[in-house]
XYZ file of C-alpha atoms in Angstrom:
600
model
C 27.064 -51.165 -6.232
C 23.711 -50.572 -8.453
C 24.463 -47.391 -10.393
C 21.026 -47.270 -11.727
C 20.348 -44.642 -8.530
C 16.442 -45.665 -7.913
C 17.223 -43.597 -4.908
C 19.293 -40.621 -4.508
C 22.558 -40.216 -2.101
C 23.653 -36.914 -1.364
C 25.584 -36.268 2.026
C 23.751 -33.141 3.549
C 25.558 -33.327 6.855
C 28.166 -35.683 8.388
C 28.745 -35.778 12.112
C 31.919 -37.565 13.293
C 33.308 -38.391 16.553
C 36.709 -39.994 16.075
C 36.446 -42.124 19.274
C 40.538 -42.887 19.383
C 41.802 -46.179 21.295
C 43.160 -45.430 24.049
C 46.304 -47.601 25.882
C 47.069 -50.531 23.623
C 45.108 -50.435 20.445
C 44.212 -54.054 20.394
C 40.912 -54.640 18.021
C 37.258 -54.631 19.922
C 36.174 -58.326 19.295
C 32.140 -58.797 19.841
C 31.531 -60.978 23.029
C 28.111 -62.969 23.517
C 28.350 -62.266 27.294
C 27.178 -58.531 28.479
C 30.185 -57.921 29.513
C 30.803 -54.268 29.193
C 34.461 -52.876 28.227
C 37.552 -51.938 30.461
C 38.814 -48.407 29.752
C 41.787 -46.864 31.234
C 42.825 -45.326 34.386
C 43.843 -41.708 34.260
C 47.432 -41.502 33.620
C 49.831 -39.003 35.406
C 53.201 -37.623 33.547
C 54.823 -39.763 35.634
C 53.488 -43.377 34.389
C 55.949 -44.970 33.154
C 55.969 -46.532 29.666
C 57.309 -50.248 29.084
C 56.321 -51.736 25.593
C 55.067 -49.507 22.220
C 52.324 -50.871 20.006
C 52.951 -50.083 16.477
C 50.767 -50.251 13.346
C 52.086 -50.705 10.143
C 50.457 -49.848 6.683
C 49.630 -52.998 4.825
C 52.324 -51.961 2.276
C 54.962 -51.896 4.675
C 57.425 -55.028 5.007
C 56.877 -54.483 8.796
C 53.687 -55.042 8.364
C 53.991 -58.751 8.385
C 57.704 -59.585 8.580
C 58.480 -59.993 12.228
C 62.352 -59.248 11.431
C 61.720 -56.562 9.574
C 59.812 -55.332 11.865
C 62.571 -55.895 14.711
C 65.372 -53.970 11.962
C 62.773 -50.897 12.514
C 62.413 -51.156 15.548
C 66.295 -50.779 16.533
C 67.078 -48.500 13.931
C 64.013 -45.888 15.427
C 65.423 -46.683 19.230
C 69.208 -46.129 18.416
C 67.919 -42.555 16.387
C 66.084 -41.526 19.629
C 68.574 -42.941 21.743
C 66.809 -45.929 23.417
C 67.095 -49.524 23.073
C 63.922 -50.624 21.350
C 63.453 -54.211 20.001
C 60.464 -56.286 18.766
C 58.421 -58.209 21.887
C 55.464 -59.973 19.400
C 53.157 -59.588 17.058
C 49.103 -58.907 18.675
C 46.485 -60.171 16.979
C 45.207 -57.054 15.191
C 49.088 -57.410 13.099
C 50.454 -54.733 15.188
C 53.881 -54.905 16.835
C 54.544 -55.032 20.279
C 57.806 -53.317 21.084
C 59.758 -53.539 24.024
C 61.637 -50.610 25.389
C 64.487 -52.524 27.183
C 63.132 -50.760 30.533
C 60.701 -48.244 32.044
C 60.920 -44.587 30.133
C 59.459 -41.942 31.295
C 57.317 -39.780 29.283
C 59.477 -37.337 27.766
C 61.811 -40.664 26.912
C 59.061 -42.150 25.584
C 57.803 -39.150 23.739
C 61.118 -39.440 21.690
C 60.795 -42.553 20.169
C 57.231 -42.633 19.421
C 57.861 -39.751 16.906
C 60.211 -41.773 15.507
C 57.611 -44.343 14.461
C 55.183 -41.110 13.464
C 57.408 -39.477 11.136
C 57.823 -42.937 9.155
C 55.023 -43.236 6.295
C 54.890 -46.509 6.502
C 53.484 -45.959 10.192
C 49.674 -46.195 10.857
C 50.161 -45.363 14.218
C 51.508 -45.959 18.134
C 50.578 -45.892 20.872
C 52.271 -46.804 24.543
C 51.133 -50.045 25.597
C 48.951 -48.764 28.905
C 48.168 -50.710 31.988
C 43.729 -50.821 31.839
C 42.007 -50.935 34.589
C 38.199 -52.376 34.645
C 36.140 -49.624 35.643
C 32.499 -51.561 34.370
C 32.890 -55.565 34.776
C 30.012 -58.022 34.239
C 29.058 -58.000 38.201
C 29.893 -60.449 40.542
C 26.449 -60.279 41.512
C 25.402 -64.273 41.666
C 21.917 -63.289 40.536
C 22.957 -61.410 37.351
C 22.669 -64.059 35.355
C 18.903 -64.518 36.107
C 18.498 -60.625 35.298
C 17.850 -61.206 31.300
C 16.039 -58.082 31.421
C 19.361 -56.365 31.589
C 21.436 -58.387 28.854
C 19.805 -60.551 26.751
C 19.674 -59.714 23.125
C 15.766 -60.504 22.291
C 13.776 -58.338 24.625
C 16.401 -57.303 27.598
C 17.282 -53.288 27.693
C 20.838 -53.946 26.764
C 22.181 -52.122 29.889
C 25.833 -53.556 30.174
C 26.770 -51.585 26.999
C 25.794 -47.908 28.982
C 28.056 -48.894 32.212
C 31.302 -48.450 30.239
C 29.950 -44.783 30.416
C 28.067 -44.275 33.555
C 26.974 -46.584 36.323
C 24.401 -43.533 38.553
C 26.859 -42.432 40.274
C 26.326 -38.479 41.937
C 22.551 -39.322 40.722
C 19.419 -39.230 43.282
C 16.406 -41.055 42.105
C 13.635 -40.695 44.177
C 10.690 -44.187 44.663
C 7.629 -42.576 45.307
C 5.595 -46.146 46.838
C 5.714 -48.319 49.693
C 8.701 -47.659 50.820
C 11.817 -49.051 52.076
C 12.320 -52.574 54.007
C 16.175 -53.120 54.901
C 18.273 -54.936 52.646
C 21.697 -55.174 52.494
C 21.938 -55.387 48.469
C 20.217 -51.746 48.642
C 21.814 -50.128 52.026
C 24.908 -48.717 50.604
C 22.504 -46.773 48.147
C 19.843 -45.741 50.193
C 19.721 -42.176 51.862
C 16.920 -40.584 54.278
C 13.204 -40.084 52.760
C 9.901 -39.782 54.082
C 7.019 -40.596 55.076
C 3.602 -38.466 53.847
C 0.865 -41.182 54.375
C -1.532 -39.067 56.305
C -3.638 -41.897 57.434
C -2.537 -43.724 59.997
C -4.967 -46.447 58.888
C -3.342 -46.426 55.953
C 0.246 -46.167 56.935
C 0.454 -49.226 59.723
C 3.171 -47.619 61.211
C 1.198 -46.500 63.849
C 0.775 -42.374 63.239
C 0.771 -40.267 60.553
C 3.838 -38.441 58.115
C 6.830 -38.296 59.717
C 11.140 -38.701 58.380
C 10.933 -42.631 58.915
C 10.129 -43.941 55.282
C 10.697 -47.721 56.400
C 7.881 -49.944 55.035
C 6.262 -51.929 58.225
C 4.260 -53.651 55.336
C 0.947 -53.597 53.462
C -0.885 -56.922 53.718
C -4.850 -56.888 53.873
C -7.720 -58.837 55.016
C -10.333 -59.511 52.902
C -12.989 -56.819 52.438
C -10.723 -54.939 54.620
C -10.756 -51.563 52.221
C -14.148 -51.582 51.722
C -16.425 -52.619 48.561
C -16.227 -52.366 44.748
C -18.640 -51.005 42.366
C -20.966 -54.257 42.461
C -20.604 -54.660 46.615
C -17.858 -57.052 46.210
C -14.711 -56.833 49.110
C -11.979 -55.073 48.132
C -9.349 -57.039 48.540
C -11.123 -59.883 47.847
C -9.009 -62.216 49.622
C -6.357 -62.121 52.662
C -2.985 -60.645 50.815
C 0.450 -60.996 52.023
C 3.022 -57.823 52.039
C 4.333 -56.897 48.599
C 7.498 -54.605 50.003
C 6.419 -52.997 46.123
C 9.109 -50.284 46.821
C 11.956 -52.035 48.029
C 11.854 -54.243 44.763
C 11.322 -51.063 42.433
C 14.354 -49.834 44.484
C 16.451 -52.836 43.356
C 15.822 -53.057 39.657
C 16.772 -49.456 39.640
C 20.351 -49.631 42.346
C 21.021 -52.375 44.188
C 24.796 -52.462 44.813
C 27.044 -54.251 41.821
C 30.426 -56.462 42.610
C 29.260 -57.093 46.092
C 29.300 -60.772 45.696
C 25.633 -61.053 46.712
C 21.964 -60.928 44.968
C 21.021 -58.664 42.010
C 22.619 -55.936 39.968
C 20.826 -52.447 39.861
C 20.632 -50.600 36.295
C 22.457 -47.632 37.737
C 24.299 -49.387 40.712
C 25.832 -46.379 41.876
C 22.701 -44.212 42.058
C 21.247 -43.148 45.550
C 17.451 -44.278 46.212
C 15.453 -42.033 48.241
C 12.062 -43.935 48.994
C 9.299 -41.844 49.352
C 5.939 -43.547 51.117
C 2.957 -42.903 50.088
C 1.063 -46.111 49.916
C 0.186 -48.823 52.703
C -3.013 -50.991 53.471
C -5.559 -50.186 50.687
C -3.095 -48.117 48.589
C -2.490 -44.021 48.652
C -3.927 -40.952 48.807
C -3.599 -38.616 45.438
C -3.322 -35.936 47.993
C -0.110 -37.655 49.536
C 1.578 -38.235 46.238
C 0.845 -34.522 45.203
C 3.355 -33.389 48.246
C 5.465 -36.799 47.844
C 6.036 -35.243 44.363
C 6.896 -31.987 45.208
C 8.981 -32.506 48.149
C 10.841 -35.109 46.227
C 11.643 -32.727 43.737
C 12.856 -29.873 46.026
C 9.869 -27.808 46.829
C 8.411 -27.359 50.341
C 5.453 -28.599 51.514
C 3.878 -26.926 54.285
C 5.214 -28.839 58.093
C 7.908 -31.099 56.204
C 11.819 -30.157 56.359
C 12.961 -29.256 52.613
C 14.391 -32.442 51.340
C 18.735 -32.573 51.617
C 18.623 -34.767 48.879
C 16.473 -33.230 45.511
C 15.946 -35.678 43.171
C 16.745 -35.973 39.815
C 14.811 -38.473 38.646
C 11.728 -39.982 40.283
C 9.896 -43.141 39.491
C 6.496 -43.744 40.194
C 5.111 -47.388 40.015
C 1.531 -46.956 41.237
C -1.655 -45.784 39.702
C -5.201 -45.166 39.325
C -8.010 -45.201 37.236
C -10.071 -41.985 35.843
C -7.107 -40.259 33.750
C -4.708 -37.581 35.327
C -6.346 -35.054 37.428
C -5.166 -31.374 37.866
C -3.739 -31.514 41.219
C -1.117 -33.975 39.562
C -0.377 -32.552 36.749
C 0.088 -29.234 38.257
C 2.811 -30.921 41.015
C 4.145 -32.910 38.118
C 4.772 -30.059 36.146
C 6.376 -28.071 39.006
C 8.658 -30.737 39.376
C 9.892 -31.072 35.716
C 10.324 -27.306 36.394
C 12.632 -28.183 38.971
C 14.703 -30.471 36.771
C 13.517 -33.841 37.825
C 12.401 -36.440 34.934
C 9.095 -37.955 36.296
C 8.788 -41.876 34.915
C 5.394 -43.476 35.787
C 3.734 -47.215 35.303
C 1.284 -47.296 32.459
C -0.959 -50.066 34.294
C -1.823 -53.497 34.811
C -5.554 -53.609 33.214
C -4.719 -54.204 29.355
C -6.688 -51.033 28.680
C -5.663 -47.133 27.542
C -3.135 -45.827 30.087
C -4.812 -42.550 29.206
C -7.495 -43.291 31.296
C -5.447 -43.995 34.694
C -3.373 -41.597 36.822
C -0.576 -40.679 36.574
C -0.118 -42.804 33.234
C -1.967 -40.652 31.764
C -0.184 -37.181 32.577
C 1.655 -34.862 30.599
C 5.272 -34.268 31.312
C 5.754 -37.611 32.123
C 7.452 -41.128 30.542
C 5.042 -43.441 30.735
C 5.804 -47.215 30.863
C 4.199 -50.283 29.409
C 5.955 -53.546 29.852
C 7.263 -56.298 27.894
C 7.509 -59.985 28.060
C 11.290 -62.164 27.458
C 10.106 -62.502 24.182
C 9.252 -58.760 23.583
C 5.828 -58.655 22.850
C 3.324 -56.800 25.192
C 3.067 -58.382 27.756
C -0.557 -59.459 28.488
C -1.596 -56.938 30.933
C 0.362 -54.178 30.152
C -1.669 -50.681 29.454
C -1.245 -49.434 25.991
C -2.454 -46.683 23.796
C -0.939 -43.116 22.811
C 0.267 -41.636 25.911
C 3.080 -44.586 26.573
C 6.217 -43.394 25.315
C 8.386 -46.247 25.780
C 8.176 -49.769 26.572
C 10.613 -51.585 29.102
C 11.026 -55.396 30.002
C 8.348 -56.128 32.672
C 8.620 -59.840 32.522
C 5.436 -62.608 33.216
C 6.144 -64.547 36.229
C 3.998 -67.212 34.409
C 4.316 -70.215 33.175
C 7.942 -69.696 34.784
C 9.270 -67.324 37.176
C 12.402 -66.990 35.176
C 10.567 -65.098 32.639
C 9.845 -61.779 35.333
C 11.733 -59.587 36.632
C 14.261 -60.667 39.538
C 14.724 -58.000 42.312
C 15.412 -57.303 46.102
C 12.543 -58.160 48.418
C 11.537 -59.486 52.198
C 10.191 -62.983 53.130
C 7.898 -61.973 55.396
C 3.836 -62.319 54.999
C 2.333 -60.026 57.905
C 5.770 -58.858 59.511
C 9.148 -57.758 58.665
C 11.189 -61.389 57.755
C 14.225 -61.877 56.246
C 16.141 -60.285 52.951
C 15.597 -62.247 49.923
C 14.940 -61.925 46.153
C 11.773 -62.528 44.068
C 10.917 -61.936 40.577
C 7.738 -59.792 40.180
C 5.669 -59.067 36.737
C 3.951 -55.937 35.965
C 4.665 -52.411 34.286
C 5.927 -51.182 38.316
C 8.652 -53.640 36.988
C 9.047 -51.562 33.413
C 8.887 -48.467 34.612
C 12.214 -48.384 37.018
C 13.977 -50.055 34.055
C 13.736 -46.466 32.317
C 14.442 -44.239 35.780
C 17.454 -46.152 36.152
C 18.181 -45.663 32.213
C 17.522 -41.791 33.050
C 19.324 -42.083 36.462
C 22.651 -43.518 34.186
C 21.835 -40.567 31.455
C 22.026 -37.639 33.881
C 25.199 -39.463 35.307
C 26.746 -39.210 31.956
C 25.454 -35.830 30.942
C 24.316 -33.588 34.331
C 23.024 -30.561 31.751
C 20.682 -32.662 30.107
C 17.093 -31.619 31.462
C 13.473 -34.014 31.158
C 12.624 -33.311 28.129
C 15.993 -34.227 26.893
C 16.567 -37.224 28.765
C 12.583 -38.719 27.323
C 13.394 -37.378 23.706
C 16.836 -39.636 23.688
C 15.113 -42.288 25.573
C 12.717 -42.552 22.636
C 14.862 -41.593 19.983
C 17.387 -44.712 20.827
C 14.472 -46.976 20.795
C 14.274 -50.113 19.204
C 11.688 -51.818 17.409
C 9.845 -54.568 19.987
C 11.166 -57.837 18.517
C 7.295 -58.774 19.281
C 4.019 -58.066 18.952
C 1.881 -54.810 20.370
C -1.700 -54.225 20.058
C -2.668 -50.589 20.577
C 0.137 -48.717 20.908
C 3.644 -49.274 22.993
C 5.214 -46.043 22.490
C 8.600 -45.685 20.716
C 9.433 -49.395 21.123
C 11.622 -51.140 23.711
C 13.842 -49.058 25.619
C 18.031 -49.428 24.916
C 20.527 -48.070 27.175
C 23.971 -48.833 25.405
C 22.040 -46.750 22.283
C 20.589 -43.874 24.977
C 24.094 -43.242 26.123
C 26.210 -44.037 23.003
C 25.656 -40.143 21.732
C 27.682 -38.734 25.452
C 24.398 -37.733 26.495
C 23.508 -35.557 22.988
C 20.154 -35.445 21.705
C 19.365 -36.814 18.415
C 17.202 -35.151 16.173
C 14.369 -37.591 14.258
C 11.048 -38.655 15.632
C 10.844 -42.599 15.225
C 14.086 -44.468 15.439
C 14.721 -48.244 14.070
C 18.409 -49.232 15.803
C 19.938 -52.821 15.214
C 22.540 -53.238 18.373
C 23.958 -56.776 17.866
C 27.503 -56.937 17.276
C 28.835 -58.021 13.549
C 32.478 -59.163 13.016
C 33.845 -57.152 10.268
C 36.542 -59.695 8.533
C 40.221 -57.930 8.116
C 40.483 -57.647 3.775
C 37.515 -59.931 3.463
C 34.145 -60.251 2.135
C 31.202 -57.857 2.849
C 29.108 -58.362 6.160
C 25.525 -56.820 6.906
C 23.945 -56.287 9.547
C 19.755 -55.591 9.012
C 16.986 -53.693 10.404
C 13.169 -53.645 10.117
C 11.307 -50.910 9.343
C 7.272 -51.502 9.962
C 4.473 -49.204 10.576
C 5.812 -46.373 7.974
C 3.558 -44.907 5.477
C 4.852 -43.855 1.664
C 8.484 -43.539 1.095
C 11.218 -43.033 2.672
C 11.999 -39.247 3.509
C 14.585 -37.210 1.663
C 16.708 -36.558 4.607
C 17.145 -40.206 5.685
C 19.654 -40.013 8.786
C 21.547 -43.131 9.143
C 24.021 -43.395 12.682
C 26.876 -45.564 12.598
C 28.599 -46.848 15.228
C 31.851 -49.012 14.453
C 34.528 -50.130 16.394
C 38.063 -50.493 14.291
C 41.500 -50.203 14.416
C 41.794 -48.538 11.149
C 38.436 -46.966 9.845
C 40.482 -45.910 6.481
C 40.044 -49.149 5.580
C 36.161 -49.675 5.573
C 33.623 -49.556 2.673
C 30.261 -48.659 4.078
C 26.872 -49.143 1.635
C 23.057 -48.868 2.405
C 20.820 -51.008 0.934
C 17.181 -50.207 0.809
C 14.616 -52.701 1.006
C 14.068 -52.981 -2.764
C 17.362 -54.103 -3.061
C 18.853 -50.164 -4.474
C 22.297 -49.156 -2.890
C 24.186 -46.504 -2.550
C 27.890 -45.981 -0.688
C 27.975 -44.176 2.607
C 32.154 -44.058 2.921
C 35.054 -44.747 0.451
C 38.122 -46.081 1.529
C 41.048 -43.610 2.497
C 44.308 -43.270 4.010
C 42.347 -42.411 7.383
C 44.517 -43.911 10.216
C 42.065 -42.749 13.142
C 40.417 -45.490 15.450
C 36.594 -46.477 15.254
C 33.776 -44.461 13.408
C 31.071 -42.535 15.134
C 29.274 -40.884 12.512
C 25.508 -39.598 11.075
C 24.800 -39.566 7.542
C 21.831 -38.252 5.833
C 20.701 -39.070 2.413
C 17.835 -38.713 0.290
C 15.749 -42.094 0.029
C 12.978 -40.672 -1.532
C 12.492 -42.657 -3.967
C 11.766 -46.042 -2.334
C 9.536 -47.231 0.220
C 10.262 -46.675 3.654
C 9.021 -50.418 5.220
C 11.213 -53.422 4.681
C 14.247 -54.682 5.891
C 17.044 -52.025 5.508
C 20.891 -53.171 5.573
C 24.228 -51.492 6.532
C 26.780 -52.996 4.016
C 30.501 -52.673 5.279
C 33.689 -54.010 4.065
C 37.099 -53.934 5.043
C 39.442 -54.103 1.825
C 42.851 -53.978 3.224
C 45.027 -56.056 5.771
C 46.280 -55.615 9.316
C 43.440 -54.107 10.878
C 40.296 -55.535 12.343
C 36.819 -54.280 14.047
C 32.821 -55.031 14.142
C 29.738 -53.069 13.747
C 28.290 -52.621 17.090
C 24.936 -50.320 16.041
C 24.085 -48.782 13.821
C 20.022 -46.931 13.084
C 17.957 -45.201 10.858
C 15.947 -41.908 11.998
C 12.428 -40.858 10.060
């Protein structure tokens, strides 16, 4: 370590969250595939307990002498009156002990405190049967959904299902509304319909409870003319079924052996219609907004099902008018987090409605690569940005959801991958929808300050402003739903092996578009999974190369390290490349880094 302190260390406040293994203590290996952990199954007093895993101090001859081990073992079983005897060694080093039978838990009870009055004992645990309660879908479409998983620009959503999957959640698509699909059915409940027009609607009459979309397609010139007498559209279009593939991205059903996974596949969708042939009425959306949220409109039923999160993917240029903002605000009033589309024009999003409202997350959209992608609004009313996709040169590179084959009817099911910031925008509902799964109390403001907070820096380029930066769900729901403090986060969330007794690893983060140094209260999260956190050295490194030690080894048995620290960095330069320094310096146990961020 360089002791010539250009900057200054001094712990002002240290969070932890021992995060203890639960079942068999086996060491959390990182995994290229999104493949989001098992966890256990609630246990009952009357599981029964088979096999003990035990681990030893790295001092102890149990520690690596499998006889040894096996002398323990009996000696501990014949003082609590079982027969115990050594099964196999795991890979972390710890013992697996078998317990000649099932014991029940009192029985069981007995001979772990055998092991835990022993010093030489790190711990046990009873070897638990795990259930999977968040698998990498069966989905055969998942793997084409790379705005979920991929490391580069996706939103990193398998690492949030281990802690909430929508379930109990409402979110409420304010668009075209609903065409039947049978990767959405299970999810869907009863909306409406509050296009007024019946031109408009092409269902034949006016608002009524039927939100199923009959379609949208248009001749040309059939809405009219634009500012220079040109048709609007200006040639024949085809339906779009816009809400039934905004409905997909955010809930289509997981581990039903067919199509595409949904962000929070347990979430309910309640589709809303309020646009048709030549789009929507602001008038319509004003009541689509408050009904959706739980307030009456005047002649409409109160809605059974209130929403608690509604996404709108739609939009309109001259900036957010008063009606809207007044029936937006209402609505956060009621609870519900509002997420909008920033726009399609490559222009400010301050100038279009509803992108440009308060009380609001607003949406831009990313390409595979992370960059902006090319049409995406901008400017400083987006506060996050979420994978959009561009369909070309390749239609792998947008954004695969639930759709309809047909042109000018209703055809059959099918899936389609779509571009645009309507994509982006239900990325982050169904981040929010997964978010209020996880932590019911949190309200809007909450859920957009996390949101932001758990950013990460676009691995891309933006011109003109895309908010916090791209949009992570494992980070947004690795806190249980808490709300970190700090205004502009820079996260790293790729998994580093940490080597058991070996050499140091690092894992690095960028920090651009900072002015001066960094500040005096630096706060630096950590997020390590280990068997043993006693047994890691952690060290930040600054980008001029200046270090100073975060954690000291210690006799610390306790599983995996959720932690904050702050420090004073004041005395170097906040932009650069920033590394978490970790080292494990004694044997037996084993882990990874799996995020860690700094907060300005």
């Amino acid at each position: 370590m360089n002791r010539s302190r250009p900057f200054r260390i001094s712990v002002l406040a240290v969070t932890t969250t021992a995060l203890l293994a639960t079942g068999a203590a086996t060491s959390a290996a990182a995994t290229p595939s999104p493949q989001p952990a098992a966890s256990a199954a609630p246990s009952t007093a009357d599981t029964p307990v088979e096999r003990l895993i035990v681990g030893y101090k790295s001092r102890a001859a149990e520690a690596a002498s499998d006889s040894a081990a096996d002398k323990d073992a009996r000696a501990k079983g014949e003082k609590a009156g079982e027969s115990v005897g050594f099964d196999r060694r795991l890979g972390t080093g710890a013992a697996l002990l078998d317990l000649g039978g099932k014991l029940d838990e009192g029985e069981a009870a007995d001979v772990m405190e055998a092991f835990r009055s022993d010093p030489d004992v790190a711990y046990v645990v009873p070897d638990t049967r795990m259930y999977a309660t968040a698998v990498s879908p069966n989905d055969p479409e998942y793997s084409h959904q790379w705005d979920l998983f991929e490391s580069t620009a996706g939103m990193n959503v398998p690492a949030a299902w281990g802690k909430a999957t929508g379930q109990g959640v409402n979110v409420a698509v304010i668009d075209t509304g609903y065409v039947a699909h049978s990767d959405l059915a299970v999810n869907v409940v009863s909306g409406y319909d509050f296009i007024s027009d019946p031109f408009i609607s092409q269902d034949g009459g006016g608002r009524d409870g039927n939100a199923a979309d009959p379609g949208d397609w248009m001749n040309r010139g059939e809405c009219g003319v634009d500012e220079d007498g040109l048709p609007v559209p200006g040639q024949n279009t085809d339906n779009s079924w816009h809400g039934t593939h905004v409905a997909g991205t955010i809930a289509a059903a997981a581990n039903n052996g067919k199509g595409v996974t949904g962000i929070a596949y347990d979430a309910t969708i309640q589709p809303v219609r309020v646009l048709g042939k030549c789009g929507g009425l602001t008038s319509d959306i004003i009541d689509a907004i408050t009904w959706a949220s739980g307030g009456s409109v005047q002649g409409v039923a109160n809605n059974p099902h209130p929403a608690d999160v509604i996404n709108m993917s739609l939009g309109g240029e001259g900036g957010c008018d008063s009606g809207t903002q007044s029936a937006i605000n209402a609505a956060v009033g009621r609870g519900t987090t509002i997420v909008v589309a920033a726009g399609n024009d490559n222009a400010n999003a301050a100038y279009f409605n509803p992108a440009g409202c308060g009380n609001v997350i607003t949406v831009a959209a990313s390409d595979r690569q992370g960059n902006r992608a090319y049409y995406s609004n901008y400017g400083s009313v987006v506060d996050i940005t979420a994978p959009g996709g561009e369909t070309s040169p390749s239609s792998s590179n947008g954004i695969l959801s639930t759709l309809n084959s047909g042109a000018r009817s209703i055809g059959s099911e099918n899936y389609v991958a779509y571009q645009g910031t309507s994509m982006a925008a239900p990325h982050v509902a169904g981040l929010a929808a997964l978010m209020v799964d996880a932590d019911p109390s949190l309200t809007p403001a909450q859920i957009e300050s996390t949101i932001k907070s758990k950013a990460r820096t676009l691995p891309g380029s933006c011109s003109g402003g895309c908010g916090a930066g791209l949009a992570d769900a494992g980070a947004a729901l690795g806190s249980g739903g808490t709300t970190p403090t700090g205004s502009n986060v820079f996260r790293n969330t790729a998994d580093v092996s940490i080597p058991d007794n070996g050499s140091w690893v690092t894992s690095s983060v960028a920090v651009t578009g900072r002015s001066g140094n960094a500040p005096s209260s630096l706060k630096i999260d950590v997020d390590i999974k280990h068997t043993y956190r006693g047994d890691l050295i952690i060290e930040i490194v600054a980008p001029n190369g200046s270090s100073a030690r975060l954690k000291e080894a210690s006799g610390d048995s306790t599983a995996n390290l959720l932690t904050t620290y702050t420090v004073d960095a004041s005395g170097v330069a906040a932009n650069g490349t920033w590394k978490l320094r970790v080292s494990d310096v004694y044997a037996g146990d084993t882990g990874y880094i799996d995020s860690w961020g700094l907060t300005f």
